[in-house]
Amino acid sequence: MHSAVFLIEFGAIILGLGLLGRLAGRFHFSPIPLYLLAGLAFGTGGLLPMGASEEFVAIGAEIGVILLLLMLGLEYTASDLVSNLKTQYPAGLVDFALNAVPGAAAALLMGWGPVPAVVLAGVTWISSSGVIAKVMGDLGRLGNRETPVILSILVLEDLAMAVYLPIITALLAGVSLAAGSATLAIALGVAGAVLFVAVRFGRVISRFVSSDDPEKLLLVVLGLTLLVAGIAQQLQVSAAVGAFLVGIALSGEVAEGTHTLLSPLRDLFAAVFFVFFGLHTDPASIPPVLLPALALAVVTAGTKIATGYWAARRAGVGVKGRWRAGGTLVARGEFSIVIAGLAVSAGIEPAMGPLATAYVLILVVIGPLTARYTEPVAAWIGARRARSGPVRAAVPAGAGSAEELKEQAGAQDPAGRP
């Protein structure tokens, strides 16, 4: 009987996802917000709570995040990763300053104390690699000039989590400095070792997994990815970082073949991830914290747009690409929930869970919208200003105006993308 209920529930979830995806596709809209709202409707405290398939959906959600990051890693080589990290680390520092500080300040203003402030700083700092990877794929932007900038910021954030998560775990547990330092050293060592292997022995790994038989290639790549992700998570490093580095290590025909084989699986499990997030959110817990969550979401959406714009401008991307980069980075997701969950489990601040949930829900719904519409809205505002003001208002004042005009007119890649 239990298995029959499970099949009915899980089948209804998959069928519903397919119908919502078709509806979103008809209006050329990302299906992610619809997936989240469906999870809210049928989750804890929703219209029709589901229970039998909960554990399977949880595992599927975890696999979804891993596959999203693997596929993102397949788009770039190890040399691309190292080059981007070397050139974009200032963007990582700006990202931290602009987006972690508002969270810490909000916690202190609410009287939560220093440890919750460090936790909420992480919640507002880290963008959702899973959501952003899905949105960029849906919008067909993986080949755009601003995409390496977005990727660099996401990678820097994910790698920073290898340092941040052990620190926050030690703070919440109240462990000694020595024990916390040991945990941090292990996490840094594992992340560094995986990155070294991906960069140094990527060709060897590609030859090892290469196969002319699609079935064997699928099994080896999927098994290797899940194995590395699981080991990374067990050693206090993000499973997403491990999966991303496996994708970086694979190159050439292996990467192309893997991309083709895993795309349908990625789409399936990614959709399950977003539904799972909604399933575990009680709608009744959101209204009491909605106003502070909304205020924090508005502020940090603006700071993320500013971060992406600055980083893309620094990389020489045209004005349109800068706005696209900023808008794409707005979504928060899996890491923010994990961080808040650690605080809730430790009993540090009861309101942390509902606030983080409401905050992430707002930005994970708004994120696909800002990714799509930030650039056209900015262009529309610029055009209105140019029409309403004198002609010289269209030319930025100051010594950098000539350079700015040159970037707006000519910053295009060979494919013609601004």
mmCIF file of N, CA and C in Angstrom, residues 306-381:
data_model
loop_
_atom_site.group_PDB
_atom_site.id
_atom_site.type_symbol
_atom_site.label_atom_id
_atom_site.label_comp_id
_atom_site.label_asym_id
_atom_site.label_seq_id
_atom_site.Cartn_x
_atom_site.Cartn_y
_atom_site.Cartn_z
ATOM 1 N N ALA A 306 24.477 45.388 -8.573
ATOM 2 C CA ALA A 306 25.656 46.255 -8.593
ATOM 3 C C ALA A 306 26.945 45.426 -8.688
ATOM 4 N N THR A 307 26.987 44.291 -7.980
ATOM 5 C CA THR A 307 28.159 43.417 -8.025
ATOM 6 C C THR A 307 28.398 42.901 -9.435
ATOM 7 N N GLY A 308 27.349 42.351 -10.063
ATOM 8 C CA GLY A 308 27.494 41.813 -11.410
ATOM 9 C C GLY A 308 27.855 42.878 -12.421
ATOM 10 N N TYR A 309 27.241 44.053 -12.307
ATOM 11 C CA TYR A 309 27.527 45.153 -13.225
ATOM 12 C C TYR A 309 28.995 45.557 -13.114
ATOM 13 N N TRP A 310 29.469 45.731 -11.882
ATOM 14 C CA TRP A 310 30.863 46.143 -11.658
ATOM 15 C C TRP A 310 31.838 45.102 -12.186
ATOM 16 N N ALA A 311 31.574 43.824 -11.877
ATOM 17 C CA ALA A 311 32.477 42.760 -12.305
ATOM 18 C C ALA A 311 32.513 42.640 -13.830
ATOM 19 N N ALA A 312 31.350 42.741 -14.478
ATOM 20 C CA ALA A 312 31.302 42.641 -15.931
ATOM 21 C C ALA A 312 31.967 43.857 -16.587
ATOM 22 N N ARG A 313 31.783 45.033 -16.009
ATOM 23 C CA ARG A 313 32.442 46.226 -16.551
ATOM 24 C C ARG A 313 33.955 46.087 -16.435
ATOM 25 N N ARG A 314 34.409 45.568 -15.312
ATOM 26 C CA ARG A 314 35.845 45.364 -15.115
ATOM 27 C C ARG A 314 36.422 44.379 -16.128
ATOM 28 N N ALA A 315 35.591 43.416 -16.563
ATOM 29 C CA ALA A 315 36.033 42.419 -17.542
ATOM 30 C C ALA A 315 35.897 42.905 -18.982
ATOM 31 N N GLY A 316 35.422 44.147 -19.189
ATOM 32 C CA GLY A 316 35.309 44.695 -20.536
ATOM 33 C C GLY A 316 34.047 44.303 -21.267
ATOM 34 N N VAL A 317 33.033 43.839 -20.550
ATOM 35 C CA VAL A 317 31.765 43.457 -21.167
ATOM 36 C C VAL A 317 30.952 44.724 -21.453
ATOM 37 N N GLY A 318 30.168 44.716 -22.552
ATOM 38 C CA GLY A 318 29.338 45.864 -22.912
ATOM 39 C C GLY A 318 28.250 46.143 -21.889
ATOM 40 N N VAL A 319 27.598 47.280 -22.034
ATOM 41 C CA VAL A 319 26.623 47.744 -21.045
ATOM 42 C C VAL A 319 25.469 46.751 -20.880
ATOM 43 N N LYS A 320 24.944 46.238 -21.984
ATOM 44 C CA LYS A 320 23.832 45.283 -21.889
ATOM 45 C C LYS A 320 24.254 44.028 -21.123
ATOM 46 N N GLY A 321 25.454 43.546 -21.415
ATOM 47 C CA GLY A 321 25.955 42.362 -20.722
ATOM 48 C C GLY A 321 26.170 42.605 -19.241
ATOM 49 N N ARG A 322 26.541 43.834 -18.883
ATOM 50 C CA ARG A 322 26.722 44.159 -17.463
ATOM 51 C C ARG A 322 25.406 44.046 -16.701
ATOM 52 N N TRP A 323 24.349 44.604 -17.285
ATOM 53 C CA TRP A 323 23.035 44.511 -16.634
ATOM 54 C C TRP A 323 22.555 43.068 -16.565
ATOM 55 N N ARG A 324 22.817 42.290 -17.627
ATOM 56 C CA ARG A 324 22.419 40.872 -17.598
ATOM 57 C C ARG A 324 23.170 40.130 -16.499
ATOM 58 N N ALA A 325 24.463 40.412 -16.356
ATOM 59 C CA ALA A 325 25.260 39.750 -15.317
ATOM 60 C C ALA A 325 24.703 40.069 -13.936
ATOM 61 N N GLY A 326 24.405 41.347 -13.695
ATOM 62 C CA GLY A 326 23.860 41.725 -12.389
ATOM 63 C C GLY A 326 22.519 41.092 -12.103
ATOM 64 N N GLY A 327 21.620 41.135 -13.082
ATOM 65 C CA GLY A 327 20.297 40.555 -12.887
ATOM 66 C C GLY A 327 20.323 39.056 -12.676
ATOM 67 N N THR A 328 21.261 38.374 -13.312
ATOM 68 C CA THR A 328 21.345 36.918 -13.200
ATOM 69 C C THR A 328 21.780 36.469 -11.819
ATOM 70 N N LEU A 329 22.564 37.286 -11.116
ATOM 71 C CA LEU A 329 23.135 36.881 -9.824
ATOM 72 C C LEU A 329 22.177 37.035 -8.646
ATOM 73 N N VAL A 330 20.986 37.568 -8.856
ATOM 74 C CA VAL A 330 20.100 37.934 -7.743
ATOM 75 C C VAL A 330 19.602 36.727 -6.944
ATOM 76 N N ALA A 331 19.309 35.612 -7.582
ATOM 77 C CA ALA A 331 18.658 34.475 -6.905
ATOM 78 C C ALA A 331 19.524 33.895 -5.790
ATOM 79 N N ARG A 332 18.908 33.643 -4.637
ATOM 80 C CA ARG A 332 19.527 32.852 -3.566
ATOM 81 C C ARG A 332 18.791 31.526 -3.490
ATOM 82 N N GLY A 333 19.404 30.525 -2.863
ATOM 83 C CA GLY A 333 18.746 29.219 -2.852
ATOM 84 C C GLY A 333 19.346 28.240 -1.867
ATOM 85 N N GLU A 334 19.940 27.169 -2.410
ATOM 86 C CA GLU A 334 20.300 26.010 -1.602
ATOM 87 C C GLU A 334 21.272 26.321 -0.460
ATOM 88 N N PHE A 335 22.328 27.086 -0.721
ATOM 89 C CA PHE A 335 23.302 27.389 0.319
ATOM 90 C C PHE A 335 22.681 28.227 1.435
ATOM 91 N N SER A 336 21.844 29.191 1.076
ATOM 92 C CA SER A 336 21.215 30.039 2.083
ATOM 93 C C SER A 336 20.351 29.214 3.038
ATOM 94 N N ILE A 337 19.642 28.256 2.494
ATOM 95 C CA ILE A 337 18.794 27.397 3.330
ATOM 96 C C ILE A 337 19.640 26.485 4.213
ATOM 97 N N VAL A 338 20.740 25.955 3.662
ATOM 98 C CA VAL A 338 21.639 25.102 4.442
ATOM 99 C C VAL A 338 22.213 25.882 5.618
ATOM 100 N N ILE A 339 22.671 27.116 5.359
ATOM 101 C CA ILE A 339 23.265 27.941 6.407
ATOM 102 C C ILE A 339 22.250 28.243 7.499
ATOM 103 N N ALA A 340 21.046 28.677 7.098
ATOM 104 C CA ALA A 340 20.005 28.972 8.086
ATOM 105 C C ALA A 340 19.607 27.710 8.851
ATOM 106 N N GLY A 341 19.580 26.574 8.168
ATOM 107 C CA GLY A 341 19.230 25.312 8.816
ATOM 108 C C GLY A 341 20.202 24.938 9.925
ATOM 109 N N LEU A 342 21.489 25.233 9.727
ATOM 110 C CA LEU A 342 22.482 24.959 10.773
ATOM 111 C C LEU A 342 22.167 25.768 12.034
ATOM 112 N N ALA A 343 21.790 27.054 11.836
ATOM 113 C CA ALA A 343 21.475 27.908 12.982
ATOM 114 C C ALA A 343 20.211 27.434 13.698
ATOM 115 N N VAL A 344 19.205 27.042 12.927
ATOM 116 C CA VAL A 344 17.957 26.567 13.524
ATOM 117 C C VAL A 344 18.204 25.289 14.321
ATOM 118 N N SER A 345 18.994 24.369 13.757
ATOM 119 C CA SER A 345 19.306 23.109 14.460
ATOM 120 C C SER A 345 20.046 23.367 15.763
ATOM 121 N N ALA A 346 20.903 24.408 15.776
ATOM 122 C CA ALA A 346 21.658 24.731 16.982
ATOM 123 C C ALA A 346 20.837 25.507 17.996
ATOM 124 N N GLY A 347 19.610 25.940 17.616
ATOM 125 C CA GLY A 347 18.750 26.679 18.529
ATOM 126 C C GLY A 347 19.232 28.083 18.832
ATOM 127 N N ILE A 348 19.961 28.690 17.893
ATOM 128 C CA ILE A 348 20.524 30.023 18.129
ATOM 129 C C ILE A 348 19.449 31.103 18.092
ATOM 130 N N GLU A 349 18.613 31.096 17.052
ATOM 131 C CA GLU A 349 17.605 32.144 16.888
ATOM 132 C C GLU A 349 16.380 31.545 16.203
ATOM 133 N N PRO A 350 15.244 31.393 16.922
ATOM 134 C CA PRO A 350 14.065 30.732 16.339
ATOM 135 C C PRO A 350 13.536 31.400 15.075
ATOM 136 N N ALA A 351 13.648 32.726 14.981
ATOM 137 C CA ALA A 351 13.098 33.431 13.823
ATOM 138 C C ALA A 351 13.983 33.335 12.593
ATOM 139 N N MET A 352 15.184 32.778 12.760
ATOM 140 C CA MET A 352 16.115 32.703 11.637
ATOM 141 C C MET A 352 15.564 31.847 10.503
ATOM 142 N N GLY A 353 14.966 30.703 10.829
ATOM 143 C CA GLY A 353 14.448 29.794 9.808
ATOM 144 C C GLY A 353 13.366 30.415 8.945
ATOM 145 N N PRO A 354 12.269 30.904 9.555
ATOM 146 C CA PRO A 354 11.221 31.536 8.740
ATOM 147 C C PRO A 354 11.711 32.746 7.943
ATOM 148 N N LEU A 355 12.583 33.569 8.552
ATOM 149 C CA LEU A 355 13.092 34.738 7.832
ATOM 150 C C LEU A 355 13.901 34.321 6.612
ATOM 151 N N ALA A 356 14.802 33.348 6.800
ATOM 152 C CA ALA A 356 15.625 32.885 5.682
ATOM 153 C C ALA A 356 14.766 32.242 4.599
ATOM 154 N N THR A 357 13.750 31.497 5.017
ATOM 155 C CA THR A 357 12.875 30.851 4.045
ATOM 156 C C THR A 357 12.121 31.878 3.211
ATOM 157 N N ALA A 358 11.526 32.868 3.892
ATOM 158 C CA ALA A 358 10.792 33.913 3.174
ATOM 159 C C ALA A 358 11.728 34.697 2.255
ATOM 160 N N TYR A 359 12.920 35.006 2.751
ATOM 161 C CA TYR A 359 13.911 35.755 1.974
ATOM 162 C C TYR A 359 14.298 34.999 0.706
ATOM 163 N N VAL A 360 14.610 33.717 0.871
ATOM 164 C CA VAL A 360 15.031 32.915 -0.288
ATOM 165 C C VAL A 360 13.872 32.729 -1.263
ATOM 166 N N LEU A 361 12.670 32.503 -0.746
ATOM 167 C CA LEU A 361 11.514 32.347 -1.629
ATOM 168 C C LEU A 361 11.284 33.601 -2.475
ATOM 169 N N ILE A 362 11.421 34.759 -1.843
ATOM 170 C CA ILE A 362 11.243 36.012 -2.589
ATOM 171 C C ILE A 362 12.274 36.118 -3.707
ATOM 172 N N LEU A 363 13.540 35.872 -3.369
ATOM 173 C CA LEU A 363 14.599 36.077 -4.355
ATOM 174 C C LEU A 363 14.688 34.942 -5.374
ATOM 175 N N VAL A 364 14.247 33.739 -5.001
ATOM 176 C CA VAL A 364 14.299 32.659 -5.968
ATOM 177 C C VAL A 364 13.159 32.787 -6.976
ATOM 178 N N VAL A 365 12.102 33.518 -6.590
ATOM 179 C CA VAL A 365 11.035 33.838 -7.539
ATOM 180 C C VAL A 365 11.407 35.058 -8.380
ATOM 181 N N ILE A 366 11.987 36.075 -7.707
ATOM 182 C CA ILE A 366 12.365 37.291 -8.418
ATOM 183 C C ILE A 366 13.592 37.067 -9.312
ATOM 184 N N GLY A 367 14.495 36.173 -8.893
ATOM 185 C CA GLY A 367 15.750 35.969 -9.601
ATOM 186 C C GLY A 367 15.607 35.701 -11.098
ATOM 187 N N PRO A 368 14.763 34.733 -11.506
ATOM 188 C CA PRO A 368 14.574 34.528 -12.946
ATOM 189 C C PRO A 368 14.000 35.743 -13.662
ATOM 190 N N LEU A 369 13.205 36.554 -12.943
ATOM 191 C CA LEU A 369 12.643 37.763 -13.550
ATOM 192 C C LEU A 369 13.721 38.827 -13.751
ATOM 193 N N THR A 370 14.574 39.034 -12.738
ATOM 194 C CA THR A 370 15.647 40.018 -12.894
ATOM 195 C C THR A 370 16.648 39.572 -13.957
ATOM 196 N N ALA A 371 16.885 38.250 -14.042
ATOM 197 C CA ALA A 371 17.807 37.749 -15.065
ATOM 198 C C ALA A 371 17.307 38.081 -16.460
ATOM 199 N N ARG A 372 16.010 38.017 -16.641
ATOM 200 C CA ARG A 372 15.434 38.250 -17.969
ATOM 201 C C ARG A 372 15.198 39.731 -18.256
ATOM 202 N N TYR A 373 14.787 40.494 -17.238
ATOM 203 C CA TYR A 373 14.270 41.842 -17.515
ATOM 204 C C TYR A 373 15.147 42.997 -17.029
ATOM 205 N N THR A 374 16.200 42.754 -16.268
ATOM 206 C CA THR A 374 17.036 43.858 -15.787
ATOM 207 C C THR A 374 17.618 44.662 -16.940
ATOM 208 N N GLU A 375 18.158 43.974 -17.930
ATOM 209 C CA GLU A 375 18.788 44.670 -19.071
ATOM 210 C C GLU A 375 17.770 45.469 -19.891
ATOM 211 N N PRO A 376 16.618 44.895 -20.304
ATOM 212 C CA PRO A 376 15.661 45.713 -21.059
ATOM 213 C C PRO A 376 15.068 46.857 -20.239
ATOM 214 N N VAL A 377 14.856 46.660 -18.935
ATOM 215 C CA VAL A 377 14.343 47.752 -18.100
ATOM 216 C C VAL A 377 15.360 48.877 -18.003
ATOM 217 N N ALA A 378 16.643 48.519 -17.820
ATOM 218 C CA ALA A 378 17.689 49.540 -17.765
ATOM 219 C C ALA A 378 17.780 50.297 -19.089
ATOM 220 N N ALA A 379 17.637 49.580 -20.208
ATOM 221 C CA ALA A 379 17.671 50.239 -21.522
ATOM 222 C C ALA A 379 16.478 51.177 -21.696
ATOM 223 N N TRP A 380 15.304 50.751 -21.222
ATOM 224 C CA TRP A 380 14.095 51.582 -21.322
ATOM 225 C C TRP A 380 14.237 52.856 -20.495
ATOM 226 N N ILE A 381 14.770 52.721 -19.264
ATOM 227 C CA ILE A 381 14.974 53.901 -18.414
ATOM 228 C C ILE A 381 15.982 54.849 -19.051
#
